[in-house]
XYZ file of C-alpha atoms in Angstrom:
395
model
C 6.893 -5.729 29.719
C 7.800 -3.161 32.355
C 8.919 -0.517 29.843
C 8.416 3.238 29.856
C 8.244 5.267 26.633
C 8.745 9.028 26.842
C 7.345 11.289 24.110
C 8.197 14.961 23.769
C 7.268 17.348 20.927
C 5.985 14.505 18.771
C 9.121 12.369 19.053
C 10.041 9.375 21.225
C 12.911 10.577 23.412
C 13.541 7.573 25.661
C 12.586 3.910 25.974
C 13.712 1.670 28.816
C 12.868 -0.237 32.001
C 10.275 1.610 34.071
C 12.567 1.895 37.064
C 15.436 3.530 35.194
C 13.647 6.010 32.916
C 13.210 9.455 34.433
C 9.829 11.037 33.740
C 9.242 14.763 34.221
C 6.728 15.570 36.942
C 4.631 17.562 34.480
C 4.296 14.677 32.024
C 0.933 13.221 31.074
C 0.963 9.578 32.184
C -0.710 6.931 30.017
C -0.928 3.696 31.968
C -0.082 0.776 29.682
C 0.050 -1.881 32.394
C -0.828 -5.265 30.934
C -1.138 -3.759 27.460
C 0.937 -3.841 24.287
C 2.545 -0.859 22.540
C 3.450 -0.966 18.859
C 4.185 1.487 16.052
C 1.218 2.836 14.125
C 0.364 0.995 10.912
C 0.706 2.349 7.370
C -1.624 2.172 4.351
C 0.690 2.417 1.371
C -1.846 2.394 -1.455
C -4.495 4.826 -0.264
C -6.801 7.117 -2.197
C -7.823 10.469 -0.784
C -10.612 12.122 -2.841
C -9.164 13.413 -6.145
C -10.100 16.541 -8.040
C -9.386 20.208 -7.529
C -11.615 20.866 -4.538
C -13.505 17.874 -3.101
C -15.786 18.468 -0.099
C -13.547 19.145 2.880
C -15.691 17.164 5.310
C -15.477 14.092 3.054
C -11.676 14.368 3.000
C -11.411 14.772 6.766
C -13.825 11.874 7.363
C -11.582 9.544 5.354
C -8.455 10.740 7.142
C -10.146 10.108 10.488
C -11.167 6.566 9.485
C -7.489 5.756 8.932
C -6.431 7.044 12.352
C -9.402 5.369 14.060
C -8.099 2.048 12.696
C -4.581 2.548 14.026
C -3.164 3.782 10.697
C -0.820 6.710 11.249
C 0.817 6.938 7.797
C -0.696 6.794 4.314
C 0.671 7.046 0.789
C -1.872 8.616 -1.551
C -1.762 7.126 -5.036
C -4.013 9.475 -7.015
C -2.668 12.949 -6.462
C -4.230 16.386 -6.690
C -2.709 19.805 -6.083
C -4.749 20.429 -2.925
C -3.200 17.362 -1.275
C 0.248 18.963 -0.973
C -0.877 21.729 1.419
C -3.201 19.203 3.095
C -0.188 17.046 3.913
C 1.429 20.077 5.556
C -1.715 20.737 7.608
C -1.592 17.152 8.837
C 2.082 17.429 9.767
C 1.405 20.606 11.747
C -1.527 18.990 13.511
C -4.084 21.431 12.114
C -6.098 18.454 10.849
C -6.478 15.127 12.647
C -5.180 12.408 10.377
C -2.174 10.309 9.374
C 1.078 11.572 7.956
C 0.353 11.811 4.223
C 2.847 11.032 1.440
C 1.373 12.429 -1.760
C 1.705 10.638 -5.083
C 1.538 12.820 -8.195
C -1.211 12.589 -10.849
C -0.443 9.482 -12.854
C 1.714 8.971 -15.881
C -0.247 6.669 -18.189
C -0.945 6.022 -21.848
C -3.247 9.034 -22.101
C -1.417 11.593 -19.947
C 2.003 10.682 -21.372
C 1.538 9.460 -24.960
C 5.171 10.215 -25.794
C 8.534 10.690 -24.052
C 8.305 14.493 -24.106
C 5.036 14.432 -22.164
C 6.493 12.086 -19.547
C 9.545 14.308 -19.140
C 7.372 17.393 -18.686
C 5.211 15.659 -16.055
C 8.185 14.387 -14.046
C 9.781 17.827 -13.958
C 6.518 19.574 -13.028
C 5.547 17.074 -10.349
C 8.979 17.012 -8.777
C 9.093 20.819 -8.633
C 5.545 20.992 -7.211
C 6.514 19.034 -4.119
C 4.872 15.656 -4.680
C 6.601 12.790 -2.860
C 6.556 10.304 -5.737
C 5.241 9.673 -9.239
C 2.276 7.308 -9.717
C 2.354 5.013 -12.768
C -0.716 3.621 -14.531
C -0.847 1.221 -17.522
C -0.454 2.200 -21.172
C 3.041 3.726 -21.098
C 5.226 2.758 -24.070
C 8.737 1.397 -23.549
C 10.282 4.493 -25.170
C 8.255 6.795 -22.925
C 9.128 4.712 -19.859
C 12.856 4.885 -20.508
C 12.753 8.661 -20.914
C 10.688 8.987 -17.759
C 13.248 6.897 -15.853
C 16.151 9.029 -17.061
C 14.473 12.292 -16.078
C 13.285 10.901 -12.729
C 16.831 9.823 -11.868
C 18.099 13.280 -12.782
C 15.440 14.914 -10.600
C 15.864 12.451 -7.709
C 12.179 11.610 -7.983
C 10.971 8.075 -7.269
C 8.052 6.313 -8.958
C 5.804 3.302 -8.423
C 2.429 1.731 -9.082
C 1.383 -0.381 -12.038
C 3.740 -2.064 -14.518
C 2.821 -1.114 -18.123
C 2.490 -4.139 -20.410
C 4.989 -2.787 -22.972
C 7.573 -2.342 -20.209
C 7.199 -5.645 -18.358
C 8.115 -6.397 -14.769
C 11.754 -7.348 -15.348
C 12.605 -4.142 -17.211
C 10.605 -2.058 -14.709
C 12.599 -3.517 -11.813
C 15.951 -3.319 -13.579
C 15.375 0.307 -14.549
C 14.707 1.358 -10.968
C 10.998 1.105 -10.193
C 10.587 1.798 -6.490
C 7.329 -0.012 -5.696
C 5.297 -2.558 -7.626
C 1.686 -2.336 -6.492
C -0.995 -5.058 -6.776
C 1.741 -7.652 -7.542
C 1.380 -6.136 -11.010
C 3.229 -8.146 -13.638
C 4.355 -10.931 -11.303
C 1.968 -13.581 -12.613
C 2.883 -12.670 -16.193
C 6.586 -12.711 -15.296
C 6.439 -16.349 -14.160
C 4.559 -17.535 -17.244
C 6.239 -20.103 -19.471
C 7.861 -19.076 -22.743
C 4.942 -20.667 -24.636
C 2.423 -18.513 -22.804
C 4.547 -15.404 -23.357
C 4.743 -16.171 -27.079
C 0.963 -16.571 -27.188
C 0.438 -13.199 -25.502
C 3.009 -11.499 -27.730
C 1.160 -12.613 -30.851
C -2.032 -11.043 -29.568
C -3.831 -14.265 -28.682
C -6.108 -14.007 -25.637
C -5.071 -15.984 -22.582
C -7.480 -17.126 -19.878
C -6.730 -17.178 -16.152
C -6.598 -20.961 -16.405
C -4.076 -20.788 -19.232
C -1.983 -18.286 -17.321
C -1.911 -20.418 -14.164
C -1.342 -23.712 -15.949
C 1.476 -22.121 -17.930
C 3.571 -21.151 -14.898
C 7.289 -21.890 -15.138
C 8.203 -22.668 -11.525
C 11.867 -21.764 -12.037
C 10.853 -18.226 -12.967
C 9.299 -17.626 -9.538
C 12.682 -17.874 -7.831
C 14.264 -15.706 -10.549
C 11.825 -12.802 -10.228
C 11.849 -13.030 -6.426
C 15.644 -12.795 -6.339
C 15.624 -9.858 -8.761
C 13.118 -8.075 -6.517
C 15.349 -8.614 -3.472
C 18.549 -7.606 -5.268
C 17.051 -4.334 -6.555
C 15.326 -3.465 -3.238
C 11.937 -3.130 -4.899
C 9.043 -2.778 -2.460
C 5.875 -4.764 -3.184
C 2.418 -3.496 -2.169
C 0.287 -6.569 -2.903
C -3.333 -5.355 -2.296
C -4.391 -8.999 -1.949
C -7.862 -8.379 -0.514
C -8.846 -6.154 -3.451
C -7.835 -8.804 -5.966
C -9.809 -11.450 -4.089
C -12.853 -9.162 -4.431
C -12.234 -8.248 -8.075
C -11.874 -11.840 -9.237
C -13.708 -13.928 -6.709
C -16.894 -12.059 -5.786
C -20.161 -13.727 -6.772
C -22.513 -12.077 -4.278
C -22.079 -8.479 -3.157
C -24.478 -8.686 -0.223
C -22.146 -10.304 2.360
C -19.633 -7.523 1.698
C -22.249 -4.768 1.814
C -23.466 -6.110 5.176
C -20.038 -5.831 6.802
C -20.024 -3.548 9.884
C -17.769 -0.920 8.290
C -20.295 -0.293 5.513
C -22.078 2.084 7.914
C -19.376 4.594 6.890
C -20.085 4.226 3.148
C -22.649 6.291 1.248
C -25.659 4.661 -0.392
C -24.381 5.804 -3.780
C -20.992 4.184 -3.264
C -22.581 0.921 -2.106
C -24.792 0.885 -5.200
C -21.774 1.455 -7.425
C -19.936 -1.432 -5.770
C -22.994 -3.679 -6.149
C -23.179 -2.871 -9.865
C -19.419 -3.310 -10.294
C -19.547 -6.838 -8.901
C -22.744 -7.849 -10.736
C -22.395 -11.145 -12.569
C -19.448 -12.381 -10.555
C -16.130 -13.545 -12.036
C -15.929 -14.196 -15.778
C -13.744 -17.290 -15.409
C -14.633 -20.656 -13.884
C -14.464 -20.619 -10.064
C -11.664 -23.184 -9.904
C -9.573 -21.164 -12.372
C -10.135 -18.011 -10.319
C -9.155 -19.819 -7.136
C -6.004 -21.181 -8.779
C -5.088 -17.670 -9.938
C -5.594 -16.188 -6.474
C -3.647 -19.057 -4.913
C -0.770 -18.341 -7.317
C -0.735 -14.717 -6.179
C -0.518 -15.928 -2.578
C 2.299 -18.311 -3.439
C 4.276 -15.501 -5.083
C 3.701 -13.218 -2.085
C 4.927 -15.862 0.366
C 8.009 -16.509 -1.783
C 8.783 -12.781 -1.808
C 8.331 -12.459 1.960
C 10.368 -15.552 2.775
C 13.212 -14.357 0.538
C 13.344 -11.038 2.383
C 11.783 -8.861 -0.302
C 10.383 -5.683 1.260
C 6.578 -5.876 1.510
C 4.343 -2.920 2.448
C 0.682 -3.043 3.449
C -1.838 -1.471 1.105
C -5.425 -1.914 -0.003
C -6.288 0.567 -2.810
C -9.125 1.916 -0.642
C -11.792 2.945 -1.443
C -11.920 0.523 -4.366
C -14.403 -2.383 -4.451
C -15.658 -3.115 -0.875
C -12.531 -1.519 0.607
C -13.546 0.951 3.323
C -10.610 3.213 4.266
C -8.890 2.017 7.424
C -11.024 -1.072 7.923
C -9.805 -2.634 4.668
C -6.234 -2.817 5.964
C -7.307 -5.310 8.616
C -9.017 -7.417 5.930
C -5.826 -7.198 3.867
C -3.841 -8.469 6.852
C -6.061 -11.567 7.019
C -5.343 -12.415 3.364
C -1.605 -11.854 3.860
C -1.786 -14.297 6.746
C -3.715 -16.784 4.641
C -0.914 -16.555 2.067
C 1.500 -17.877 4.683
C 3.256 -14.725 5.844
C 4.131 -14.834 9.530
C 2.663 -12.396 12.031
C 6.090 -10.777 12.387
C 6.472 -10.344 8.611
C 3.005 -8.833 8.332
C 3.495 -6.413 11.224
C 6.842 -5.260 9.821
C 5.204 -4.642 6.420
C 3.021 -1.976 8.020
C 5.644 -0.424 10.302
C 9.430 -0.815 10.071
C 9.457 -1.566 6.326
C 7.534 1.633 5.630
C 9.997 3.684 7.641
C 12.860 2.249 5.564
C 10.990 3.022 2.336
C 10.412 6.650 3.340
C 14.107 7.040 4.146
C 15.684 5.087 1.274
C 13.247 5.661 -1.595
C 11.298 8.827 -0.830
C 14.515 10.378 0.586
C 12.525 12.021 3.361
C 13.888 13.085 6.722
C 11.218 11.019 8.460
C 12.077 8.487 11.146
C 9.255 6.192 12.172
C 8.067 2.603 12.204
C 9.639 1.244 15.387
C 9.333 2.126 19.087
C 12.739 3.667 19.774
C 14.309 7.012 20.660
C 14.342 9.491 17.793
C 11.301 7.967 16.098
C 8.140 9.911 15.296
C 5.612 9.156 18.040
C 3.086 7.230 15.959
C 1.886 4.570 18.378
C -0.984 2.185 18.990
C -1.758 0.808 22.454
C -3.479 -2.583 22.324
C -5.223 -4.663 24.942
C -3.752 -7.918 23.618
C -0.649 -9.099 21.798
C -0.747 -8.852 17.958
C 2.149 -11.303 17.632
C -0.123 -13.961 19.117
C -3.104 -13.116 16.901
C -3.323 -10.375 14.267
C -6.995 -9.868 15.104
C -5.677 -8.244 18.266
C -4.757 -5.224 16.131
C -8.410 -4.231 16.448
C -8.253 -4.403 20.276
C -7.234 -0.752 20.404
C -6.996 1.153 23.668
C -5.660 4.300 21.998
C -3.890 5.758 18.977
C -1.170 8.420 19.102
C -0.364 10.386 15.932
C 2.842 12.473 15.871
C 2.696 12.652 19.663
């Protein structure tokens, strides 16, 4: 309380007690009395429309939905060439929207069927100016190892899914920067018997996977994650929808669905038709295991970053992040841990992994002026993140 924050040319220049901070007479004054100032949030598994030339108004609508929800930074995880100049437009302020870190078109089993293809893609994407390389499933171990070697040479980071042939442990040990969707974590804590069953090609149900957990392996994979400074983007809300949805109508009646086209809502309804394929108690046990792993990671100090995979199933850009926050809370993360996962942790990731000269994520001198002014304290109740008085993007 009683603090003044001075912003000049998009950067915070001074923070201190109101009586001791000098404010220029020409400054615009924003009265925050009785209110709460925090850094803007980040959506670290976003999707901006792909393709060569999507409708510009559709792109700008999505970018605005992020800002309107207090999200001032996004990491796009399905890249297209047009997104690189778009990110520059956003930085200059020509377009209203969050700062945009652009992931390259994905390396996967189809785009990179062999090591030579992966090497070519890494070199091309790094030279083109993408901020990171997106990984999808299907990559062979040989292709992965060549990709890693070339990425290290190019100083180009990578993250996303963990290909089955690579496995989570090898992905982490070989330098994967972010693991999204908690990909591979449930498989990594499976007992040796379950692993042997999977390796021989036998199908394994969710129930079998959950009942076959080796508790000692949870601590092992958590510690490896911490030691290697791997960031986890859990997308918990999406997985709850993918596995646990029996009736689409409650989701399609949510207030934010007013911003979704009729065609998209129909596609989501069809996607969820029939509900989960496993028994409800097995699905619940699987989702509870994901929550238990997330809490173990957070409590051990593993770096967590908010993300939703919007606009996947029932995830409306911007709004979905607040639904993600509720699931993170339900998993047992503290309000402080959750808030840091969308602010300070993201600033560290941009500096340490993306190697960008970007300073943001806390309210302090020298930081990019991405700020949200709230009417009530988010540390008391995370729902207060929606009590927005105003959003400031890059000043």
